C-alpha cells in the first residue's frame, strides 16, 4: 500500500474544555498519512487518476474550522471519519497538534489510525 503524507497543515478551531476556549479560535496543526494505491496515477501522470491532495487539504481545513470540540481526540476522530468517507482512502493516520494546550510544553499531539 502506498501512503500520501500531508504534514503541518495549519488550521484554527474552537477547541478546549474551558469556557474561554470555546469563545476563541486556537491554532491546531494537522498531519495526515493516507493509504492509497498510487500505481495508476504514477503510470498515467494524470491528476484524474490520483488522490487530489489539494482537495483533501481544503476539506480538512474547512472541517476543522467549522468544528467545535472539547478534546483533540474528538476532533481527530471526526476528521478521520470525514477523510475516509469523502476521499475513499482505505486507512488514515491523523495527528492533531495543539501547541498551546500545555504552557510548558512545545506541543501536545493525539495520533489515531482508522480503516474503512
mmCIF file with all atom_site columns, C-alpha atoms in Angstrom:
data_model
loop_
_atom_site.group_PDB
_atom_site.id
_atom_site.type_symbol
_atom_site.label_atom_id
_atom_site.label_alt_id
_atom_site.label_comp_id
_atom_site.label_asym_id
_atom_site.label_entity_id
_atom_site.label_seq_id
_atom_site.pdbx_PDB_ins_code
_atom_site.Cartn_x
_atom_site.Cartn_y
_atom_site.Cartn_z
_atom_site.occupancy
_atom_site.B_iso_or_equiv
_atom_site.pdbx_formal_charge
_atom_site.auth_seq_id
_atom_site.auth_comp_id
_atom_site.auth_asym_id
_atom_site.auth_atom_id
_atom_site.pdbx_PDB_model_num
ATOM 1   C CA . UNK A 1 1   ? 0.000   0.000  0.000   1.00 0.00 ? 1   UNK A CA 1
ATOM 2   C CA . UNK A 1 2   ? 1.212   3.467  -0.855  1.00 0.00 ? 2   UNK A CA 1
ATOM 3   C CA . UNK A 1 3   ? 0.997   6.372  1.566   1.00 0.00 ? 3   UNK A CA 1
ATOM 4   C CA . UNK A 1 4   ? 0.410   10.037 0.965   1.00 0.00 ? 4   UNK A CA 1
ATOM 5   C CA . UNK A 1 5   ? 1.622   12.355 3.733   1.00 0.00 ? 5   UNK A CA 1
ATOM 6   C CA . UNK A 1 6   ? 0.330   15.870 4.335   1.00 0.00 ? 6   UNK A CA 1
ATOM 7   C CA . UNK A 1 7   ? 2.163   17.436 7.263   1.00 0.00 ? 7   UNK A CA 1
ATOM 8   C CA . UNK A 1 8   ? 1.964   20.688 9.130   1.00 0.00 ? 8   UNK A CA 1
ATOM 9   C CA . UNK A 1 9   ? -1.429  21.791 7.798   1.00 0.00 ? 9   UNK A CA 1
ATOM 10  C CA . UNK A 1 10  ? -2.232  24.906 9.828   1.00 0.00 ? 10  UNK A CA 1
ATOM 11  C CA . UNK A 1 11  ? -5.853  25.411 10.885  1.00 0.00 ? 11  UNK A CA 1
ATOM 12  C CA . UNK A 1 12  ? -7.857  27.232 13.520  1.00 0.00 ? 12  UNK A CA 1
ATOM 13  C CA . UNK A 1 13  ? -10.598 25.653 15.606  1.00 0.00 ? 13  UNK A CA 1
ATOM 14  C CA . UNK A 1 14  ? -12.892 26.220 18.533  1.00 0.00 ? 14  UNK A CA 1
ATOM 15  C CA . UNK A 1 15  ? -11.434 23.568 20.793  1.00 0.00 ? 15  UNK A CA 1
ATOM 16  C CA . UNK A 1 16  ? -10.933 23.166 24.510  1.00 0.00 ? 16  UNK A CA 1
ATOM 17  C CA . UNK A 1 17  ? -12.573 22.155 27.766  1.00 0.00 ? 17  UNK A CA 1
ATOM 18  C CA . UNK A 1 18  ? -12.541 25.615 29.322  1.00 0.00 ? 18  UNK A CA 1
ATOM 19  C CA . UNK A 1 19  ? -15.401 28.036 28.626  1.00 0.00 ? 19  UNK A CA 1
ATOM 20  C CA . UNK A 1 20  ? -12.969 30.695 27.396  1.00 0.00 ? 20  UNK A CA 1
ATOM 21  C CA . UNK A 1 21  ? -11.552 28.236 24.842  1.00 0.00 ? 21  UNK A CA 1
ATOM 22  C CA . UNK A 1 22  ? -14.981 27.836 23.279  1.00 0.00 ? 22  UNK A CA 1
ATOM 23  C CA . UNK A 1 23  ? -15.110 31.607 22.718  1.00 0.00 ? 23  UNK A CA 1
ATOM 24  C CA . UNK A 1 24  ? -11.910 31.870 20.675  1.00 0.00 ? 24  UNK A CA 1
ATOM 25  C CA . UNK A 1 25  ? -10.213 30.201 17.739  1.00 0.00 ? 25  UNK A CA 1
ATOM 26  C CA . UNK A 1 26  ? -6.981  28.367 18.509  1.00 0.00 ? 26  UNK A CA 1
ATOM 27  C CA . UNK A 1 27  ? -4.226  27.169 16.247  1.00 0.00 ? 27  UNK A CA 1
ATOM 28  C CA . UNK A 1 28  ? -4.070  23.465 15.576  1.00 0.00 ? 28  UNK A CA 1
ATOM 29  C CA . UNK A 1 29  ? -1.781  21.664 13.161  1.00 0.00 ? 29  UNK A CA 1
ATOM 30  C CA . UNK A 1 30  ? -2.877  18.568 11.275  1.00 0.00 ? 30  UNK A CA 1
ATOM 31  C CA . UNK A 1 31  ? -0.726  15.750 9.878   1.00 0.00 ? 31  UNK A CA 1
ATOM 32  C CA . UNK A 1 32  ? -2.291  13.065 7.704   1.00 0.00 ? 32  UNK A CA 1
ATOM 33  C CA . UNK A 1 33  ? -0.978  9.770  6.366   1.00 0.00 ? 33  UNK A CA 1
ATOM 34  C CA . UNK A 1 34  ? -3.434  8.371  3.829   1.00 0.00 ? 34  UNK A CA 1
ATOM 35  C CA . UNK A 1 35  ? -3.230  4.827  2.472   1.00 0.00 ? 35  UNK A CA 1
ATOM 36  C CA . UNK A 1 36  ? -3.791  4.883  -1.272  1.00 0.00 ? 36  UNK A CA 1
ATOM 37  C CA . UNK A 1 37  ? -2.945  2.909  -4.371  1.00 0.00 ? 37  UNK A CA 1
ATOM 38  C CA . UNK A 1 38  ? -0.786  5.288  -6.389  1.00 0.00 ? 38  UNK A CA 1
ATOM 39  C CA . UNK A 1 39  ? 0.077   2.851  -9.189  1.00 0.00 ? 39  UNK A CA 1
ATOM 40  C CA . UNK A 1 40  ? -2.422  4.132  -11.762 1.00 0.00 ? 40  UNK A CA 1
ATOM 41  C CA . UNK A 1 41  ? -1.544  7.780  -11.112 1.00 0.00 ? 41  UNK A CA 1
ATOM 42  C CA . UNK A 1 42  ? 2.158   7.010  -11.224 1.00 0.00 ? 42  UNK A CA 1
ATOM 43  C CA . UNK A 1 43  ? 1.753   5.284  -14.580 1.00 0.00 ? 43  UNK A CA 1
ATOM 44  C CA . UNK A 1 44  ? -0.518  7.907  -16.162 1.00 0.00 ? 44  UNK A CA 1
ATOM 45  C CA . UNK A 1 45  ? 0.916   11.062 -14.578 1.00 0.00 ? 45  UNK A CA 1
ATOM 46  C CA . UNK A 1 46  ? -2.641  12.455 -14.627 1.00 0.00 ? 46  UNK A CA 1
ATOM 47  C CA . UNK A 1 47  ? -4.386  14.186 -11.727 1.00 0.00 ? 47  UNK A CA 1
ATOM 48  C CA . UNK A 1 48  ? -7.671  12.456 -12.574 1.00 0.00 ? 48  UNK A CA 1
ATOM 49  C CA . UNK A 1 49  ? -6.035  9.158  -11.554 1.00 0.00 ? 49  UNK A CA 1
ATOM 50  C CA . UNK A 1 50  ? -4.632  10.465 -8.271  1.00 0.00 ? 50  UNK A CA 1
ATOM 51  C CA . UNK A 1 51  ? -5.930  11.457 -4.902  1.00 0.00 ? 51  UNK A CA 1
ATOM 52  C CA . UNK A 1 52  ? -6.246  15.235 -5.191  1.00 0.00 ? 52  UNK A CA 1
ATOM 53  C CA . UNK A 1 53  ? -4.277  16.197 -2.101  1.00 0.00 ? 53  UNK A CA 1
ATOM 54  C CA . UNK A 1 54  ? -5.085  19.868 -2.611  1.00 0.00 ? 54  UNK A CA 1
ATOM 55  C CA . UNK A 1 55  ? -8.784  18.978 -2.271  1.00 0.00 ? 55  UNK A CA 1
ATOM 56  C CA . UNK A 1 56  ? -8.017  16.858 0.792   1.00 0.00 ? 56  UNK A CA 1
ATOM 57  C CA . UNK A 1 57  ? -6.201  19.784 2.435   1.00 0.00 ? 57  UNK A CA 1
ATOM 58  C CA . UNK A 1 58  ? -9.015  22.188 1.565   1.00 0.00 ? 58  UNK A CA 1
ATOM 59  C CA . UNK A 1 59  ? -11.623 19.801 3.021   1.00 0.00 ? 59  UNK A CA 1
ATOM 60  C CA . UNK A 1 60  ? -9.566  19.229 6.180   1.00 0.00 ? 60  UNK A CA 1
ATOM 61  C CA . UNK A 1 61  ? -9.194  22.957 6.778   1.00 0.00 ? 61  UNK A CA 1
ATOM 62  C CA . UNK A 1 62  ? -12.927 23.518 6.193   1.00 0.00 ? 62  UNK A CA 1
ATOM 63  C CA . UNK A 1 63  ? -13.871 20.672 8.562   1.00 0.00 ? 63  UNK A CA 1
ATOM 64  C CA . UNK A 1 64  ? -11.538 21.836 11.325  1.00 0.00 ? 64  UNK A CA 1
ATOM 65  C CA . UNK A 1 65  ? -12.542 25.494 11.045  1.00 0.00 ? 65  UNK A CA 1
ATOM 66  C CA . UNK A 1 66  ? -16.260 24.662 11.248  1.00 0.00 ? 66  UNK A CA 1
ATOM 67  C CA . UNK A 1 67  ? -15.894 22.145 14.079  1.00 0.00 ? 67  UNK A CA 1
ATOM 68  C CA . UNK A 1 68  ? -16.491 22.609 17.793  1.00 0.00 ? 68  UNK A CA 1
ATOM 69  C CA . UNK A 1 69  ? -14.891 20.083 20.103  1.00 0.00 ? 69  UNK A CA 1
ATOM 70  C CA . UNK A 1 70  ? -13.626 19.987 23.648  1.00 0.00 ? 70  UNK A CA 1
ATOM 71  C CA . UNK A 1 71  ? -10.923 17.376 23.048  1.00 0.00 ? 71  UNK A CA 1
ATOM 72  C CA . UNK A 1 72  ? -8.315  16.921 20.341  1.00 0.00 ? 72  UNK A CA 1
ATOM 73  C CA . UNK A 1 73  ? -9.191  13.220 20.481  1.00 0.00 ? 73  UNK A CA 1
ATOM 74  C CA . UNK A 1 74  ? -12.741 14.001 19.326  1.00 0.00 ? 74  UNK A CA 1
ATOM 75  C CA . UNK A 1 75  ? -11.506 16.371 16.617  1.00 0.00 ? 75  UNK A CA 1
ATOM 76  C CA . UNK A 1 76  ? -9.130  13.686 15.326  1.00 0.00 ? 76  UNK A CA 1
ATOM 77  C CA . UNK A 1 77  ? -11.921 11.085 15.256  1.00 0.00 ? 77  UNK A CA 1
ATOM 78  C CA . UNK A 1 78  ? -14.361 13.358 13.436  1.00 0.00 ? 78  UNK A CA 1
ATOM 79  C CA . UNK A 1 79  ? -11.725 14.469 10.960  1.00 0.00 ? 79  UNK A CA 1
ATOM 80  C CA . UNK A 1 80  ? -10.638 10.910 10.277  1.00 0.00 ? 80  UNK A CA 1
ATOM 81  C CA . UNK A 1 81  ? -14.215 9.820  9.549   1.00 0.00 ? 81  UNK A CA 1
ATOM 82  C CA . UNK A 1 82  ? -14.649 12.760 7.185   1.00 0.00 ? 82  UNK A CA 1
ATOM 83  C CA . UNK A 1 83  ? -11.437 12.000 5.289   1.00 0.00 ? 83  UNK A CA 1
ATOM 84  C CA . UNK A 1 84  ? -12.212 8.275  5.000   1.00 0.00 ? 84  UNK A CA 1
ATOM 85  C CA . UNK A 1 85  ? -15.743 8.945  3.739   1.00 0.00 ? 85  UNK A CA 1
ATOM 86  C CA . UNK A 1 86  ? -15.058 11.878 1.429   1.00 0.00 ? 86  UNK A CA 1
ATOM 87  C CA . UNK A 1 87  ? -11.848 10.751 -0.217  1.00 0.00 ? 87  UNK A CA 1
ATOM 88  C CA . UNK A 1 88  ? -12.117 6.990  -0.448  1.00 0.00 ? 88  UNK A CA 1
ATOM 89  C CA . UNK A 1 89  ? -8.795  6.161  1.157   1.00 0.00 ? 89  UNK A CA 1
ATOM 90  C CA . UNK A 1 90  ? -8.526  2.732  2.763   1.00 0.00 ? 90  UNK A CA 1
ATOM 91  C CA . UNK A 1 91  ? -6.987  3.981  6.004   1.00 0.00 ? 91  UNK A CA 1
ATOM 92  C CA . UNK A 1 92  ? -5.816  7.190  7.588   1.00 0.00 ? 92  UNK A CA 1
ATOM 93  C CA . UNK A 1 93  ? -3.481  8.210  10.352  1.00 0.00 ? 93  UNK A CA 1
ATOM 94  C CA . UNK A 1 94  ? -4.433  11.620 11.710  1.00 0.00 ? 94  UNK A CA 1
ATOM 95  C CA . UNK A 1 95  ? -2.324  13.680 14.101  1.00 0.00 ? 95  UNK A CA 1
ATOM 96  C CA . UNK A 1 96  ? -3.829  16.744 15.708  1.00 0.00 ? 96  UNK A CA 1
ATOM 97  C CA . UNK A 1 97  ? -1.318  19.088 17.317  1.00 0.00 ? 97  UNK A CA 1
ATOM 98  C CA . UNK A 1 98  ? -2.488  21.689 19.838  1.00 0.00 ? 98  UNK A CA 1
ATOM 99  C CA . UNK A 1 99  ? 0.683   23.640 20.622  1.00 0.00 ? 99  UNK A CA 1
ATOM 100 C CA . UNK A 1 100 ? -0.945  25.833 23.266  1.00 0.00 ? 100 UNK A CA 1
ATOM 101 C CA . UNK A 1 101 ? -2.525  23.012 25.302  1.00 0.00 ? 101 UNK A CA 1
ATOM 102 C CA . UNK A 1 102 ? 0.225   22.815 27.939  1.00 0.00 ? 102 UNK A CA 1
ATOM 103 C CA . UNK A 1 103 ? 2.060   26.099 28.595  1.00 0.00 ? 103 UNK A CA 1
ATOM 104 C CA . UNK A 1 104 ? 5.406   24.492 29.484  1.00 0.00 ? 104 UNK A CA 1
ATOM 105 C CA . UNK A 1 105 ? 5.331   22.051 26.557  1.00 0.00 ? 105 UNK A CA 1
ATOM 106 C CA . UNK A 1 106 ? 6.232   22.714 22.952  1.00 0.00 ? 106 UNK A CA 1
ATOM 107 C CA . UNK A 1 107 ? 3.288   20.631 21.684  1.00 0.00 ? 107 UNK A CA 1
ATOM 108 C CA . UNK A 1 108 ? 0.505   18.231 22.591  1.00 0.00 ? 108 UNK A CA 1
ATOM 109 C CA . UNK A 1 109 ? -0.460  15.674 19.943  1.00 0.00 ? 109 UNK A CA 1
ATOM 110 C CA . UNK A 1 110 ? -3.013  12.915 19.535  1.00 0.00 ? 110 UNK A CA 1
ATOM 111 C CA . UNK A 1 111 ? -2.497  10.324 16.807  1.00 0.00 ? 111 UNK A CA 1
ATOM 112 C CA . UNK A 1 112 ? -5.240  7.971  15.677  1.00 0.00 ? 112 UNK A CA 1
ATOM 113 C CA . UNK A 1 113 ? -5.425  5.397  12.901  1.00 0.00 ? 113 UNK A CA 1
ATOM 114 C CA . UNK A 1 114 ? -8.676  4.186  11.372  1.00 0.00 ? 114 UNK A CA 1
ATOM 115 C CA . UNK A 1 115 ? -9.602  1.907  8.485   1.00 0.00 ? 115 UNK A CA 1
ATOM 116 C CA . UNK A 1 116 ? -12.690 1.712  6.326   1.00 0.00 ? 116 UNK A CA 1
#
